[in-house]
Coordinates of C-alpha atoms in Angstrom, one line a residue:
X1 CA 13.8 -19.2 86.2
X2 CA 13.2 -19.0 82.7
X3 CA 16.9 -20.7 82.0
X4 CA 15.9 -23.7 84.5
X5 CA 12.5 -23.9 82.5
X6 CA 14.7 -24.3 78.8
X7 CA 16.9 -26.7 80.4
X8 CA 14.4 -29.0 81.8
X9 CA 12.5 -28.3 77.8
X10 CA 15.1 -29.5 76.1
X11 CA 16.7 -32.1 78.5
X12 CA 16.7 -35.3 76.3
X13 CA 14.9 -37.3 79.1
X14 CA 12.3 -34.2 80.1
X15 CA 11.7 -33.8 76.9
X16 CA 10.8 -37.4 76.0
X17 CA 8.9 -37.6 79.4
X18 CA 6.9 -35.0 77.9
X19 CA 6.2 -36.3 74.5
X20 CA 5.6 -39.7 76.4
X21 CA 2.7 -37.9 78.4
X22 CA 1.3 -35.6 75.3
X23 CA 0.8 -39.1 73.2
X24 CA -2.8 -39.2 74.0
X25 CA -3.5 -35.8 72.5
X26 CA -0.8 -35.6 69.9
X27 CA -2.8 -38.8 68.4
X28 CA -6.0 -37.7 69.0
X29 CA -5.1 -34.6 67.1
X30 CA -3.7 -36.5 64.1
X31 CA -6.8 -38.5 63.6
X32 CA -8.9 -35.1 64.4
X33 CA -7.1 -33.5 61.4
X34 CA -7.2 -36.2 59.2
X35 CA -11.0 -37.0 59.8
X36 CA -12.0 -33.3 59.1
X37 CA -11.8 -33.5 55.4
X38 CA -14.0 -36.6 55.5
X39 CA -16.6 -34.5 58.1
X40 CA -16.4 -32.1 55.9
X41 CA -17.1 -34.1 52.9
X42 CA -19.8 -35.6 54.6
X43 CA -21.2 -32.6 55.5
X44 CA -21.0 -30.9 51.6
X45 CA -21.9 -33.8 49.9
X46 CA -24.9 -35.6 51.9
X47 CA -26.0 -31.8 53.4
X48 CA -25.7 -33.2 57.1
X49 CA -24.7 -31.9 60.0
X50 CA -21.1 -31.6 62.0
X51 CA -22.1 -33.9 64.8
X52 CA -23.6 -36.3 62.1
X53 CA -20.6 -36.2 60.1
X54 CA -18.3 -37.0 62.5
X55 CA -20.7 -39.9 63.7
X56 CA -20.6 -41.0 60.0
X57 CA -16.3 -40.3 60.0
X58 CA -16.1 -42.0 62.9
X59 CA -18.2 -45.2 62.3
X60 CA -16.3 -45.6 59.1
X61 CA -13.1 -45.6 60.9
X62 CA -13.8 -47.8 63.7
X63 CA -15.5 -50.0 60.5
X64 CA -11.8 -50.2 59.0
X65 CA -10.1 -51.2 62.0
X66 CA -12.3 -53.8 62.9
X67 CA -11.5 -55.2 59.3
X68 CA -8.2 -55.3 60.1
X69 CA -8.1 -56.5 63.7
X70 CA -10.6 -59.3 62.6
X71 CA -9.2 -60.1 59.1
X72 CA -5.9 -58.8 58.3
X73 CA -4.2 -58.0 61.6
X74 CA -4.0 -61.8 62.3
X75 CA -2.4 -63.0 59.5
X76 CA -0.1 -60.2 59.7
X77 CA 1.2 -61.4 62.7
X78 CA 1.6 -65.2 61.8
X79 CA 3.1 -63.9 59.4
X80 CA 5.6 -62.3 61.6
X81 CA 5.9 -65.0 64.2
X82 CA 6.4 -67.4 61.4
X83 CA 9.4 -65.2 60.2
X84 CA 10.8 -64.4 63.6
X85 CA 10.5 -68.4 64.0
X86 CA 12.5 -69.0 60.3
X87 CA 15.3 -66.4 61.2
X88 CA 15.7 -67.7 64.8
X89 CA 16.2 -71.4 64.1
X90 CA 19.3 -70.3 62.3
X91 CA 18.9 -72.9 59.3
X92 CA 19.9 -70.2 56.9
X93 CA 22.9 -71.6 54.2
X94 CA 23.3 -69.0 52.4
X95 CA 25.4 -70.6 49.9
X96 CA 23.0 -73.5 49.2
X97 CA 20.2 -70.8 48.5
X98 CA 22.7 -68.5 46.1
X99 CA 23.4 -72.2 44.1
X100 CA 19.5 -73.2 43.9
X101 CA 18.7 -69.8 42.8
X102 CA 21.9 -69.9 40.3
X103 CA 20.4 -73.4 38.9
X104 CA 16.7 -72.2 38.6
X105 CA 17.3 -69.2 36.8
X106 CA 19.8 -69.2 34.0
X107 CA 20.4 -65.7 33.4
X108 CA 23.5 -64.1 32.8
X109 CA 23.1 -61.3 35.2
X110 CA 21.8 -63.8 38.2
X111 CA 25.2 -66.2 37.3
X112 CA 27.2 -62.9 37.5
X113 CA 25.6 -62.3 41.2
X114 CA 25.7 -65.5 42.4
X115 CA 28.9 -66.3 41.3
X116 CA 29.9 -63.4 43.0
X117 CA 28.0 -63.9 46.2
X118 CA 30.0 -67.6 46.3
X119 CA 32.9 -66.1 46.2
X120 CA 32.5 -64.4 49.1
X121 CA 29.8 -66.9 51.2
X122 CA 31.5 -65.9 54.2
X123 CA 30.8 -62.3 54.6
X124 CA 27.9 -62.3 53.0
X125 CA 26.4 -64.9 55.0
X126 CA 27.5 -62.6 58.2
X127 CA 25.5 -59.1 56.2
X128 CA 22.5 -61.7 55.4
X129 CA 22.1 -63.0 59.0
X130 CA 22.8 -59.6 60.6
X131 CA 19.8 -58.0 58.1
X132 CA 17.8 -60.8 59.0
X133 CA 18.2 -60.2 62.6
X134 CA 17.7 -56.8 62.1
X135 CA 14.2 -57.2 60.1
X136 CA 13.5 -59.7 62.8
X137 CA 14.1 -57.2 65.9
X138 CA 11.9 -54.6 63.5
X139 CA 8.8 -57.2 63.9
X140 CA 9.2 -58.2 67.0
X141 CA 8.7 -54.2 68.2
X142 CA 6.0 -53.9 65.7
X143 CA 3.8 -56.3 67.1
X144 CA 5.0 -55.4 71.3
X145 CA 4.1 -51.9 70.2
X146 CA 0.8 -52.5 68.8
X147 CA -0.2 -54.5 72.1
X148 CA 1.1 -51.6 74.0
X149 CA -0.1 -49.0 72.4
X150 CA -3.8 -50.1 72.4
X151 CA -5.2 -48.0 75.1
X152 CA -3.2 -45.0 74.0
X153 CA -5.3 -45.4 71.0
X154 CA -8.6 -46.3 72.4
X155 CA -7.9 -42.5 74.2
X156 CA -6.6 -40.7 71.5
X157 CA -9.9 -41.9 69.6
X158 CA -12.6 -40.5 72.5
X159 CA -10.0 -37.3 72.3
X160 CA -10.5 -37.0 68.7
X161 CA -14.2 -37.1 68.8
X162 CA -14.3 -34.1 71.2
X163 CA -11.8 -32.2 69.4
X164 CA -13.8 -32.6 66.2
X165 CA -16.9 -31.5 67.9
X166 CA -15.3 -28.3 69.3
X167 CA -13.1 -27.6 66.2
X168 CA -14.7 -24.0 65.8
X169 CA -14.5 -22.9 69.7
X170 CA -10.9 -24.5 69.4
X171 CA -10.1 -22.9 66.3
X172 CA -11.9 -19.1 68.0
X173 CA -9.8 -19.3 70.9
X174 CA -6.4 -19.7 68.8
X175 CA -7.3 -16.9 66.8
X176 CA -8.0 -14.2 69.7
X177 CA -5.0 -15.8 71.1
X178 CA -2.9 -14.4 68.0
X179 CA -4.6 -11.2 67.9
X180 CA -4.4 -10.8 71.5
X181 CA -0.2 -10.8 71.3
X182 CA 0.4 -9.8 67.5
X183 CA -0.4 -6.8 66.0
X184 CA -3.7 -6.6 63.6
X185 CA -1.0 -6.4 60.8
X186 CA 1.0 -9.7 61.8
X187 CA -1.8 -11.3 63.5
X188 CA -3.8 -10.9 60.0
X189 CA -0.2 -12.4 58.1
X190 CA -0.1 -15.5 60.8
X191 CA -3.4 -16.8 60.4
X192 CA -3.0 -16.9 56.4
X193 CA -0.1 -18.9 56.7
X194 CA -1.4 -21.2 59.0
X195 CA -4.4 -21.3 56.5
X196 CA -2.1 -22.1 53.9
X197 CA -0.2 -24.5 55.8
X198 CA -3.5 -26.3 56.9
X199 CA -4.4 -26.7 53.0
X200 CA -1.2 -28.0 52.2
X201 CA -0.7 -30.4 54.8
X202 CA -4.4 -31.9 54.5
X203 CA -4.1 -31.9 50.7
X204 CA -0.9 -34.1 50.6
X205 CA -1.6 -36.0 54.1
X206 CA -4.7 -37.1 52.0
X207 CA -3.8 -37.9 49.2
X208 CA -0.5 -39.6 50.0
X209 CA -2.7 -41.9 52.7
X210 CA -5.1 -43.1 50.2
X211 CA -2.5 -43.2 47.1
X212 CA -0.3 -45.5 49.7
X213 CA -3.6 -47.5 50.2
X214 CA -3.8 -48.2 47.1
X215 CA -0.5 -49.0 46.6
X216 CA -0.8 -51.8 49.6
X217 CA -3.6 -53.1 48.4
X218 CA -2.4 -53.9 44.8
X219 CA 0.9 -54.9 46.2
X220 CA -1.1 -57.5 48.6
X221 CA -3.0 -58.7 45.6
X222 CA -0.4 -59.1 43.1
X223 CA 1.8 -60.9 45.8
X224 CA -0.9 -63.8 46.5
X225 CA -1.2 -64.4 42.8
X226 CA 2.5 -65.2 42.4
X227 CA 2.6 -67.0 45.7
X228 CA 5.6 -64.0 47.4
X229 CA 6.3 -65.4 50.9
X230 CA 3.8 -63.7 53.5
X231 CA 2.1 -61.8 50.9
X232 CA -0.1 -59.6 54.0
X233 CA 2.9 -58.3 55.9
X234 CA 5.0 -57.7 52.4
X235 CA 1.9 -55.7 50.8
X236 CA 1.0 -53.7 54.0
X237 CA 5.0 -52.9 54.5
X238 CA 5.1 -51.4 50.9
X239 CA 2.0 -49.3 51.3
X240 CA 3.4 -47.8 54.4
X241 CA 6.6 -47.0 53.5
X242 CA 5.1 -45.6 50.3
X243 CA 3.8 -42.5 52.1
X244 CA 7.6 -41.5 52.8
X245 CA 8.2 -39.6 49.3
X246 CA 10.8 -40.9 46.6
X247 CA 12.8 -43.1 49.7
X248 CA 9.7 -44.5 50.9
X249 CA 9.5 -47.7 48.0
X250 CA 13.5 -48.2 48.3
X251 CA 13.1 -48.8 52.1
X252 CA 10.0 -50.8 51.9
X253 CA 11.1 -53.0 49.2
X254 CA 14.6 -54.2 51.4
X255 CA 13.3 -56.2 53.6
X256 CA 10.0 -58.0 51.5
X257 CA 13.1 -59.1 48.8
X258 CA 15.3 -59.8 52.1
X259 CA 12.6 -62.4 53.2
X260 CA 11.7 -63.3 50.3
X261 CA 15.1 -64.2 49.4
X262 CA 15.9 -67.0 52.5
X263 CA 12.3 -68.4 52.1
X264 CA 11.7 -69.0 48.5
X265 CA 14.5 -67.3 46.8
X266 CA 12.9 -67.1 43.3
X267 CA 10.0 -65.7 44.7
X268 CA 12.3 -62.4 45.7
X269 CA 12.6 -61.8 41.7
X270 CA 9.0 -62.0 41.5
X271 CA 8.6 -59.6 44.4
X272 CA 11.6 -57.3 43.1
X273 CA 9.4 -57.5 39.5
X274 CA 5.8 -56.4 41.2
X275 CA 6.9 -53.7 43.3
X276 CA 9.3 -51.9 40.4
X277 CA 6.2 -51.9 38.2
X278 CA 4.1 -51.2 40.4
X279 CA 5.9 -47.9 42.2
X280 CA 6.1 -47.0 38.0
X281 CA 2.5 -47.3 37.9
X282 CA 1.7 -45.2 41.2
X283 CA 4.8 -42.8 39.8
X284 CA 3.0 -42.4 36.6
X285 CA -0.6 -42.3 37.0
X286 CA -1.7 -43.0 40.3
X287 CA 0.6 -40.4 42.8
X288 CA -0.3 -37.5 39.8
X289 CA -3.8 -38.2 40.2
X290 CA -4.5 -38.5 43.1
X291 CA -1.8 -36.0 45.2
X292 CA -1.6 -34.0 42.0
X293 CA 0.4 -31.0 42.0
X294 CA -0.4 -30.2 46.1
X295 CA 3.5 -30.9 46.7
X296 CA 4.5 -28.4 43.8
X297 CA 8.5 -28.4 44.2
X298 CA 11.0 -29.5 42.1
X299 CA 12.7 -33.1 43.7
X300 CA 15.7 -31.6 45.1
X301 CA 13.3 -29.9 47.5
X302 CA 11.4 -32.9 48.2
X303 CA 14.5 -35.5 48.9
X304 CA 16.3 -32.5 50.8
X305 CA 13.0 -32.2 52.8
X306 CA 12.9 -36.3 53.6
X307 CA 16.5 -36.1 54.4
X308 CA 16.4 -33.4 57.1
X309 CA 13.3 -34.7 58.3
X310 CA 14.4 -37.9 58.7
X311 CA 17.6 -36.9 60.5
X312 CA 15.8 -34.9 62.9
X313 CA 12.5 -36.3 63.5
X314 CA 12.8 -40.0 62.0
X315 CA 10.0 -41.3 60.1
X316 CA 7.3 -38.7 61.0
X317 CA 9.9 -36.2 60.0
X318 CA 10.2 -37.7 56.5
X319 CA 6.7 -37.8 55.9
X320 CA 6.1 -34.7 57.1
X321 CA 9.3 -32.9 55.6
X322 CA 8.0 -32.5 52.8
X323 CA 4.8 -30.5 53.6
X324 CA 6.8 -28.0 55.5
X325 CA 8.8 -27.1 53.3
X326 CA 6.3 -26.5 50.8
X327 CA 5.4 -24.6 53.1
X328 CA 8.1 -22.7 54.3
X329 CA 9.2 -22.0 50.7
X330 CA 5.8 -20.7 49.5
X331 CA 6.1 -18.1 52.3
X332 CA 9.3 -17.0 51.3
X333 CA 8.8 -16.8 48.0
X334 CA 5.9 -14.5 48.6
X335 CA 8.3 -12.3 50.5
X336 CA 10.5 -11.7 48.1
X337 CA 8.1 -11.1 45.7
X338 CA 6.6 -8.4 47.4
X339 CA 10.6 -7.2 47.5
X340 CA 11.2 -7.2 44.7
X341 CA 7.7 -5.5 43.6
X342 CA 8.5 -3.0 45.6
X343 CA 11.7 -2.5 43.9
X344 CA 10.3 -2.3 40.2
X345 CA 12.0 -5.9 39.6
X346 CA 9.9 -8.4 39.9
X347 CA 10.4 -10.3 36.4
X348 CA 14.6 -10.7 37.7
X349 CA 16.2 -13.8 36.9
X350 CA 12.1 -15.3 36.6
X351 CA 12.5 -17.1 33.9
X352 CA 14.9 -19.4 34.9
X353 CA 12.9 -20.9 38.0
X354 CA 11.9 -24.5 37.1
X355 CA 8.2 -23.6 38.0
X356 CA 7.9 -20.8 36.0
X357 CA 9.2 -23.3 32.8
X358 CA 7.1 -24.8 30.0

């Protein structure tokens, strides 16, 4: 029975089925945990109550949507349709756009490129159509997915509010469910690292979403002002795919430049320009200020956490990849440290860790 039970688990298609028929809750716990902190900020700051901090979360939510639905959502997808429109028509010459762009901008570097790229106009006219295809099939599921999706959201968000307003009888019953099958000594252990876990993962969830805000935002901004091709769809691309760490900018940035390239190919310097300075802005000041020091690993632990997440999970393994293992390696590290107390060593080989360096 039980060996039926794993195979139907962990049969590709059961197990998809089941994901497919959890998406309700799964979102409606996403938003749930990510509109706590602002309940609870609500509730520290302006001394209200639960129920009317989650009204207040949940007015400011539904607040934000309907500015983008009404406002930015639109030209978003006229902006898509107009690309999926450019690509389709197939009046792409590649080596006519290389030559303009290698007669506008005299610069070694560019005639170095360019001369290059004529050299072979063949092949790389077959890479540049097949990335434009490929950046066209990615809209064209965007916007299907956001028409489909709307009633799963609509759920998820009625959901949300229920789970928000029962968080403590939710939260009551998980914990006599742990001390139910655990000892006091392991039950005592799991709940502190799910308490751990929960801090970490709200304090880089949060700061990462509203860091990548801003980052979109500025990116949208800066685009209109030097006329970038579609400059709503480029911004909001960059601001997602900033939430991804390190990889995040790199993947965003292809296909704006791609775009930008077969529409108004000096425009793609311009949008190559904005988004280095301003990924060295949010790398500098913004991502320190705001995120802070909540990741607090070295980057080989944070691209080796996007990498295996992304592998297994895609892109909600990449973003969250890197909270896990923070996780994970705080509660090792704590193990052994307790070891090696126990053992009368716990200064060994300390002073070599990179955290543990001035």
């Amino acid at each position: 029975m039980a060996l039926t039970i794993l195979l139907i688990v962990f049969n590709p298609g059961a197990f998809s089925w089941i994901i497919d028929s959890f998406k309700p809750i799964i979102y409606a716990l996403i938003i749930a945990y990510l509109l706590d902190s602002v309940v609870e900020f609500f509730m520290k700051k302006l001394k209200v109550r639960r129920a009317q901090g989650i009204f207040l979360a949940c007015i400011i939510l539904i607040g934000l949507i309907s500015t983008l639905v009404y406002k930015v959502v639109p030209q978003i997808v006229e902006n898509i349709n107009n690309i999926v429109n450019f690509i389709m028509d197939g009046n792409v010459d590649v080596v006519q756009i290389v030559t303009d762009l290698k007669d506008r901008i005299n610069h070694p570097y560019v005639v170095y490129v360019t001369d290059y790229i004529l050299e072979a106009s063949e092949s790389v006219k077959e890479l540049m159509n097949d990335l434009l295809l490929r950046v066209s099939n990615m809209l064209m599921r965007l916007v299907t997915n956001i028409g489909s999706s709307a009633f799963t959201v609509v759920t998820s968000f009625i959901i949300n509010i229920y789970m928000l307003s029962e968080k403590e009888d939710i939260l009551a019953r998980g914990r006599r469910f742990i001390y139910a099958y655990f000892n006091h000594h392991k039950a005592r252990k799991t709940l502190e690292a799910f308490s751990r876990g929960n801090k970490i993962f709200k304090s880089f969830l949060n700061g990462k979403l509203l860091d990548s805000a801003i980052v979109g935002v500025i990116c949208v901004v800066m685009f209109y002002i030097f006329k970038v091709p579609y400059a709503p769809l480029m911004g909001t691309i960059i601001g997602v795919f900033n939430i991804i760490p390190y990889f995040g900018p790199i993947i965003g940035s292809v296909p704006v430049v791609i775009v930008s390239f077969f529409v108004d190919p000096p425009k793609a310097v311009y949008a190559l320009i904005i988004i280095i300075v301003i990924q060295q802005l949010d790398a500098n000041i913004l991502d320190p200020k705001i995120v802070g020091n909540n990741v607090g690993v070295s980057p080989f632990w944070i691209i080796t956490s996007v990498t295996l997440g992304g592998n297994l999970f895609g892109i909600p393994g990449m973003i969250l990849g890197v909270p896990v293992v923070v996780l994970i390696k705080t509660i090792i590290e704590e193990a052994v440290d307790m070891r090696l107390i126990e053992k009368g060593i716990c200064d060994i080989e300390k002073e070599k860790m990179i955290n543990n360096k001035k």
